[in-house]
Coordinates of C-alpha atoms and ligand atoms in Angstrom, one line a residue:
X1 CA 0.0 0.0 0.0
X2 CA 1.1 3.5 -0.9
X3 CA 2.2 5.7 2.0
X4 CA 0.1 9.0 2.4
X5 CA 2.7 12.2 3.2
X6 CA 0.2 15.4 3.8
X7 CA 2.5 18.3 3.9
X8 CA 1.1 20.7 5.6
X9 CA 3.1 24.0 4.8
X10 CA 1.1 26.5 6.9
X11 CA 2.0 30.0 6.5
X12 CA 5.1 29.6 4.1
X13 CA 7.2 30.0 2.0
X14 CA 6.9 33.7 2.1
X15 CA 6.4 34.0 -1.8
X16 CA 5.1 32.3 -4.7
X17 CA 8.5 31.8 -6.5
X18 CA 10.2 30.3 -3.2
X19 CA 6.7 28.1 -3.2
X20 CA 7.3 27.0 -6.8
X21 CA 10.8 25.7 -6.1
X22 CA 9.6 24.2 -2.9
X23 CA 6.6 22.5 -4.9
X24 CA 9.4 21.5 -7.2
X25 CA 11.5 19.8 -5.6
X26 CA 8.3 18.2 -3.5
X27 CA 7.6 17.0 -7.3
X28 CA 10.9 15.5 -8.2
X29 CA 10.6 13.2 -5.0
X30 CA 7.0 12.2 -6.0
X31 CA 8.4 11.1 -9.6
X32 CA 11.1 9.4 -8.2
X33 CA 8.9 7.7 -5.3
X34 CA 6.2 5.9 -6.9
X35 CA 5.5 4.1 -3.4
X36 CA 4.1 7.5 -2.3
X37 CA 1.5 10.0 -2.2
X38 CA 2.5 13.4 -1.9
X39 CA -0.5 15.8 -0.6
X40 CA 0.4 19.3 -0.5
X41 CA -1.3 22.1 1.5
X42 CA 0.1 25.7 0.6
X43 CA -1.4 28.7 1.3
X44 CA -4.8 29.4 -0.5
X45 CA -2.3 32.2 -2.5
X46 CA -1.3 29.9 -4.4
X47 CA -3.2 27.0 -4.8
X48 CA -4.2 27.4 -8.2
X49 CA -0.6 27.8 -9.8
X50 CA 0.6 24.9 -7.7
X51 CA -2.6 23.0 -8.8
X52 CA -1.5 23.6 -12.4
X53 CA 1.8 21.8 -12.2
X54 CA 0.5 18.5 -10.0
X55 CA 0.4 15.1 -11.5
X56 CA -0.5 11.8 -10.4
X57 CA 0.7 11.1 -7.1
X58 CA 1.1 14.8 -6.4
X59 CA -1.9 16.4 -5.1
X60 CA -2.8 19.7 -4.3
X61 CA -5.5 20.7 -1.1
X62 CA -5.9 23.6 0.9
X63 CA -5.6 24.2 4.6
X64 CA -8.9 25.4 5.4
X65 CA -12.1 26.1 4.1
X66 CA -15.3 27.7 5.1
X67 CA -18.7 25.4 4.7
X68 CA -20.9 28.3 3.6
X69 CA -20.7 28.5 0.3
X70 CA -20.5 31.7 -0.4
X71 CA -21.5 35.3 1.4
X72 CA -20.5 37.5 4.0
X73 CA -17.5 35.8 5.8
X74 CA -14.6 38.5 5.3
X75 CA -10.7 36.6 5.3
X76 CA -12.3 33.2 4.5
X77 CA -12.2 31.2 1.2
X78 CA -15.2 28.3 0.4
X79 CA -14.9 24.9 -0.7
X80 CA -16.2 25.7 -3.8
X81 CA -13.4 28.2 -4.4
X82 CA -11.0 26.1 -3.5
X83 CA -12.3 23.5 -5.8
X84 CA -12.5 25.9 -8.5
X85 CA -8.8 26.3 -7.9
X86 CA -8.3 22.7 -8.4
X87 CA -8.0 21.5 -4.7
X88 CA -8.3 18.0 -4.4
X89 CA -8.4 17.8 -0.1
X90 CA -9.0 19.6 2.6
X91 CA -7.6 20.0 6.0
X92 CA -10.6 20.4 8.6
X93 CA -9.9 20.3 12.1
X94 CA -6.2 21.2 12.8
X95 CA -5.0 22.3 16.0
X96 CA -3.9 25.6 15.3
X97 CA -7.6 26.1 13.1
X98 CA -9.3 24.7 16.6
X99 CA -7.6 26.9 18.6
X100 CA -9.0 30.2 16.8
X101 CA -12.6 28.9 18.1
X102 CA -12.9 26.3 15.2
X103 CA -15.4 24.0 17.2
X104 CA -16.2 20.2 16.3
X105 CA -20.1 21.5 15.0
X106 CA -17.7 23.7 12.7
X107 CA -15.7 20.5 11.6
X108 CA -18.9 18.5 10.9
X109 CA -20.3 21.2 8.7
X110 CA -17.3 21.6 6.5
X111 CA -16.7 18.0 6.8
X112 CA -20.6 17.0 5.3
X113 CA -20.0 20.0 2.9
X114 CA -16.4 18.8 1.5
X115 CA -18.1 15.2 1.0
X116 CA -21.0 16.5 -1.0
X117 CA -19.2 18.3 -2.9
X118 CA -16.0 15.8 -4.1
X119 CA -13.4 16.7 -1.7
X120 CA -11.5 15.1 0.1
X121 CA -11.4 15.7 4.0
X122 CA -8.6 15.2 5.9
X123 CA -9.9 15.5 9.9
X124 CA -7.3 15.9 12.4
X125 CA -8.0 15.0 15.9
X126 CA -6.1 14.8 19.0
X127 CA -5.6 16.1 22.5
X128 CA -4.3 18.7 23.9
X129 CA -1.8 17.1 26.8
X130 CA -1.9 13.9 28.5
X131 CA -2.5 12.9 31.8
X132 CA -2.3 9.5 34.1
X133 CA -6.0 9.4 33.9
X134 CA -6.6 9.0 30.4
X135 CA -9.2 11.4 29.3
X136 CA -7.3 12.0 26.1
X137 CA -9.3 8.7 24.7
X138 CA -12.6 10.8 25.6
X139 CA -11.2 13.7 24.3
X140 CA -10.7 12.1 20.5
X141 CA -14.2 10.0 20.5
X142 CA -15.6 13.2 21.1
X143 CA -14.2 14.6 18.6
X144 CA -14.7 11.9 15.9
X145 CA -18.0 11.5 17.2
X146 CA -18.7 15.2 16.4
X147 CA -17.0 15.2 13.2
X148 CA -18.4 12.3 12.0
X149 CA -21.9 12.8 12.6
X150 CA -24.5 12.2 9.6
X151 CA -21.3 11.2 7.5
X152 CA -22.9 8.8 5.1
X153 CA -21.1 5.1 5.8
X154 CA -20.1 4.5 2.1
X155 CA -18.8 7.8 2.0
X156 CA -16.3 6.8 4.7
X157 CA -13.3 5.6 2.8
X158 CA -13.0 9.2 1.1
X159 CA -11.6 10.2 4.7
X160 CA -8.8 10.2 6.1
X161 CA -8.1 11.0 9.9
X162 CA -4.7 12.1 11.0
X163 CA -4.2 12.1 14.8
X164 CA -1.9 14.6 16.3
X165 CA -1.7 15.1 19.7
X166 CA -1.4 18.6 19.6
X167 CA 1.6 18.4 22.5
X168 CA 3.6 17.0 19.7
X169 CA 2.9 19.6 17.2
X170 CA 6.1 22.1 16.8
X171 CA 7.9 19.8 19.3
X172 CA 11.4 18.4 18.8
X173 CA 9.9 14.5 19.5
X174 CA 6.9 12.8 18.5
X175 CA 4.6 10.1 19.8
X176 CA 6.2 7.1 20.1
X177 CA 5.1 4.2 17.9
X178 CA 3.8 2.2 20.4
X179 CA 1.4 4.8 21.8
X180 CA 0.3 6.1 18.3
X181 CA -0.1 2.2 17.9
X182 CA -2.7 1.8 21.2
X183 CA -4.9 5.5 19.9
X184 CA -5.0 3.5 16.3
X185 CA -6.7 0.6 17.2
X186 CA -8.5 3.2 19.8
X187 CA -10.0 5.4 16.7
X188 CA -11.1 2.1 14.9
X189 CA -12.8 1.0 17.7
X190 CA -14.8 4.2 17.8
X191 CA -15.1 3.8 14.2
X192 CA -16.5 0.9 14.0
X193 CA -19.0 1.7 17.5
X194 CA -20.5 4.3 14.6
X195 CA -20.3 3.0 11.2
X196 CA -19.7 -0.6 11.6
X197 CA -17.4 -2.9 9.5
X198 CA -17.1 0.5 7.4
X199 CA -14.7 1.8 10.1
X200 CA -11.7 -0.3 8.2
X201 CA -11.7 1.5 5.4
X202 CA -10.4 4.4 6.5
X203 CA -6.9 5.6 6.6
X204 CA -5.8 6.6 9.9
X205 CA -2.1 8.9 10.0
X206 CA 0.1 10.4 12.6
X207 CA 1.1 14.1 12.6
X208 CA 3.4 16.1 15.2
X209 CA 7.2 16.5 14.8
X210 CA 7.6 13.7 12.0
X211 CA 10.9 13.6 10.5
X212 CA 13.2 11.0 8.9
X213 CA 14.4 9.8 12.3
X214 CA 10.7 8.8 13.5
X215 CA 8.7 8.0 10.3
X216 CA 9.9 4.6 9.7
X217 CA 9.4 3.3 13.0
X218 CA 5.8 5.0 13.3
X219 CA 5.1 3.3 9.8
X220 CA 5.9 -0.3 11.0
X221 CA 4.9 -0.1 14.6
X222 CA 2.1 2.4 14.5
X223 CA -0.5 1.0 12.2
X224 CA -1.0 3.9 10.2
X225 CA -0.8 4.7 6.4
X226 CA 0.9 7.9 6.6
X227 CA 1.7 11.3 8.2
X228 CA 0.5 15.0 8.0
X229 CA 3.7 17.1 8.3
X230 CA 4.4 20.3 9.3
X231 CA 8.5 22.0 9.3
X232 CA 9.6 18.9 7.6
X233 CA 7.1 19.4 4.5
X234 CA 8.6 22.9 4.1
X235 CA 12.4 22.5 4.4
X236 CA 13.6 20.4 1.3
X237 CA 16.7 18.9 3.2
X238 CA 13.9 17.7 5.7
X239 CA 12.2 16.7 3.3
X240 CA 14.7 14.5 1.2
X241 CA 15.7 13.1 4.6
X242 CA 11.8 11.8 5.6
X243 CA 11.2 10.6 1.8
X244 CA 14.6 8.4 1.8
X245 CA 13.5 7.1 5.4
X246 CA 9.9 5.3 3.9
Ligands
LIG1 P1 5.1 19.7 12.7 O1 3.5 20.1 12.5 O2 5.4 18.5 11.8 O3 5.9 20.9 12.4 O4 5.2 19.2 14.2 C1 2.6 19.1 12.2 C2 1.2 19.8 11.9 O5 0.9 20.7 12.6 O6 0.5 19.3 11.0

């Protein structure tokens, strides 16, 4: 099976000719590594003239979207716009979107919306710190619960949910494998609580401080099908290193 890398490039590069070389050279590893499938997420800004230069395996999504289609919602861009610019996917959910008051009736919206209309969601769940306790499982049921809701169950493969504990985001170590292993089978048990057999269709990655020196471990001891990175999406040494490392 193909591994899924979401880059998720945030606010950078700071202009459209560093994000065409950056894009570029995210291309040249795509042609040269047919065993993977490079999503990209740049800044709506340039979206469409990225969009113009993907191929197959090389995708092109945005970061976020809003579910109305259209009307008086000033900084925001729709799905339909985004589509129009030849987004494929669609980050809904992230950390740093939740913490500007995105809430999970938000994520559902966009989430139901981005179905209808052809895109791909990609929902990222996860909690905010960890404790002895344990809540963290309740924390990320909730929030695929919320999500998830009215999601129609053969519509469930076109999903893709990347945890990230968002104490791992930005952070100089990741999850280790065996944990991110134990929240896996965690999220398909909820899954499958909601939807059923379904649940196994879906493709469940890690994101928060991937680089080349974590990736393959989290691959074979994780159970999941790929990762949603941040800074080492975005720095093409980083990026070399993680693609040589699956
Ligand atoms: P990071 O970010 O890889 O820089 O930790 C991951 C993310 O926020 O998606």
């Amino acid at each position: 099976m193909k591994v899924i890398v979401v880059a998720n490039w945030k606010m950078n590069p700071p202009s459209v000719s560093e994000a065409k070389r950056l894009f570029a050279a995210t291309k040249k590893l795509s042609l040269a590594r047919k065993n993977i499938v490079f999503m990209v997420a740049p800044p709506a800004l340039y979206v469409r003239e990225l969009a113009a230069l993907a191929r197959t395996g090389l995708q092109v999504g945005v970061q976020h979207a809003h579910y109305e289609s259209e009307g008086a919602h000033t900084g925001d861009i729709s799905i339909d716009q985004a589509k129009d610019a030849k987004a494929s996917f669609l980050l809904i959910g992230h950390a740093e979107r939740r913490a500007l008051g995105e809430t999970n009736a938000d994520i559902n919206r966009k989430l139901l919306v981005a179905l209808e209309k052809g895109m791909t969601p990609i929902l990222c769940v996860g909690e905010d710190k960890r404790t002895i306790a344990g809540e963290y499982f309740d924390t990320v049921k909730t929030q695929l619960r919320a999500a998830l809701s009215g999601v129609p169950t053969h519509k469930l493969s076109r999903i893709y949910i990347a945890y990230e504990p968002v104490w791992a985001i930005g952070a100089t170590t990741a999850m280790k494998p065996r944990d991110m292993h134990e929240m896996s089978i965690f999220i398909r048990k909820t899954l499958v609580e909601q939807f059923g057999e379904a649940a196994h269709t879906v493709s469940v990655l890690y994101g928060g401080a991937v680089d080349g020196t974590n990736a393959p471990s989290m691959l074979s001891e994780g159970d999941v099908r790929g990762f949603l990175v941040g800074r080492s999406s975005v720095d093409v040494q980083k990026l070399k290193d993680l693609v040589a490392s699956l």
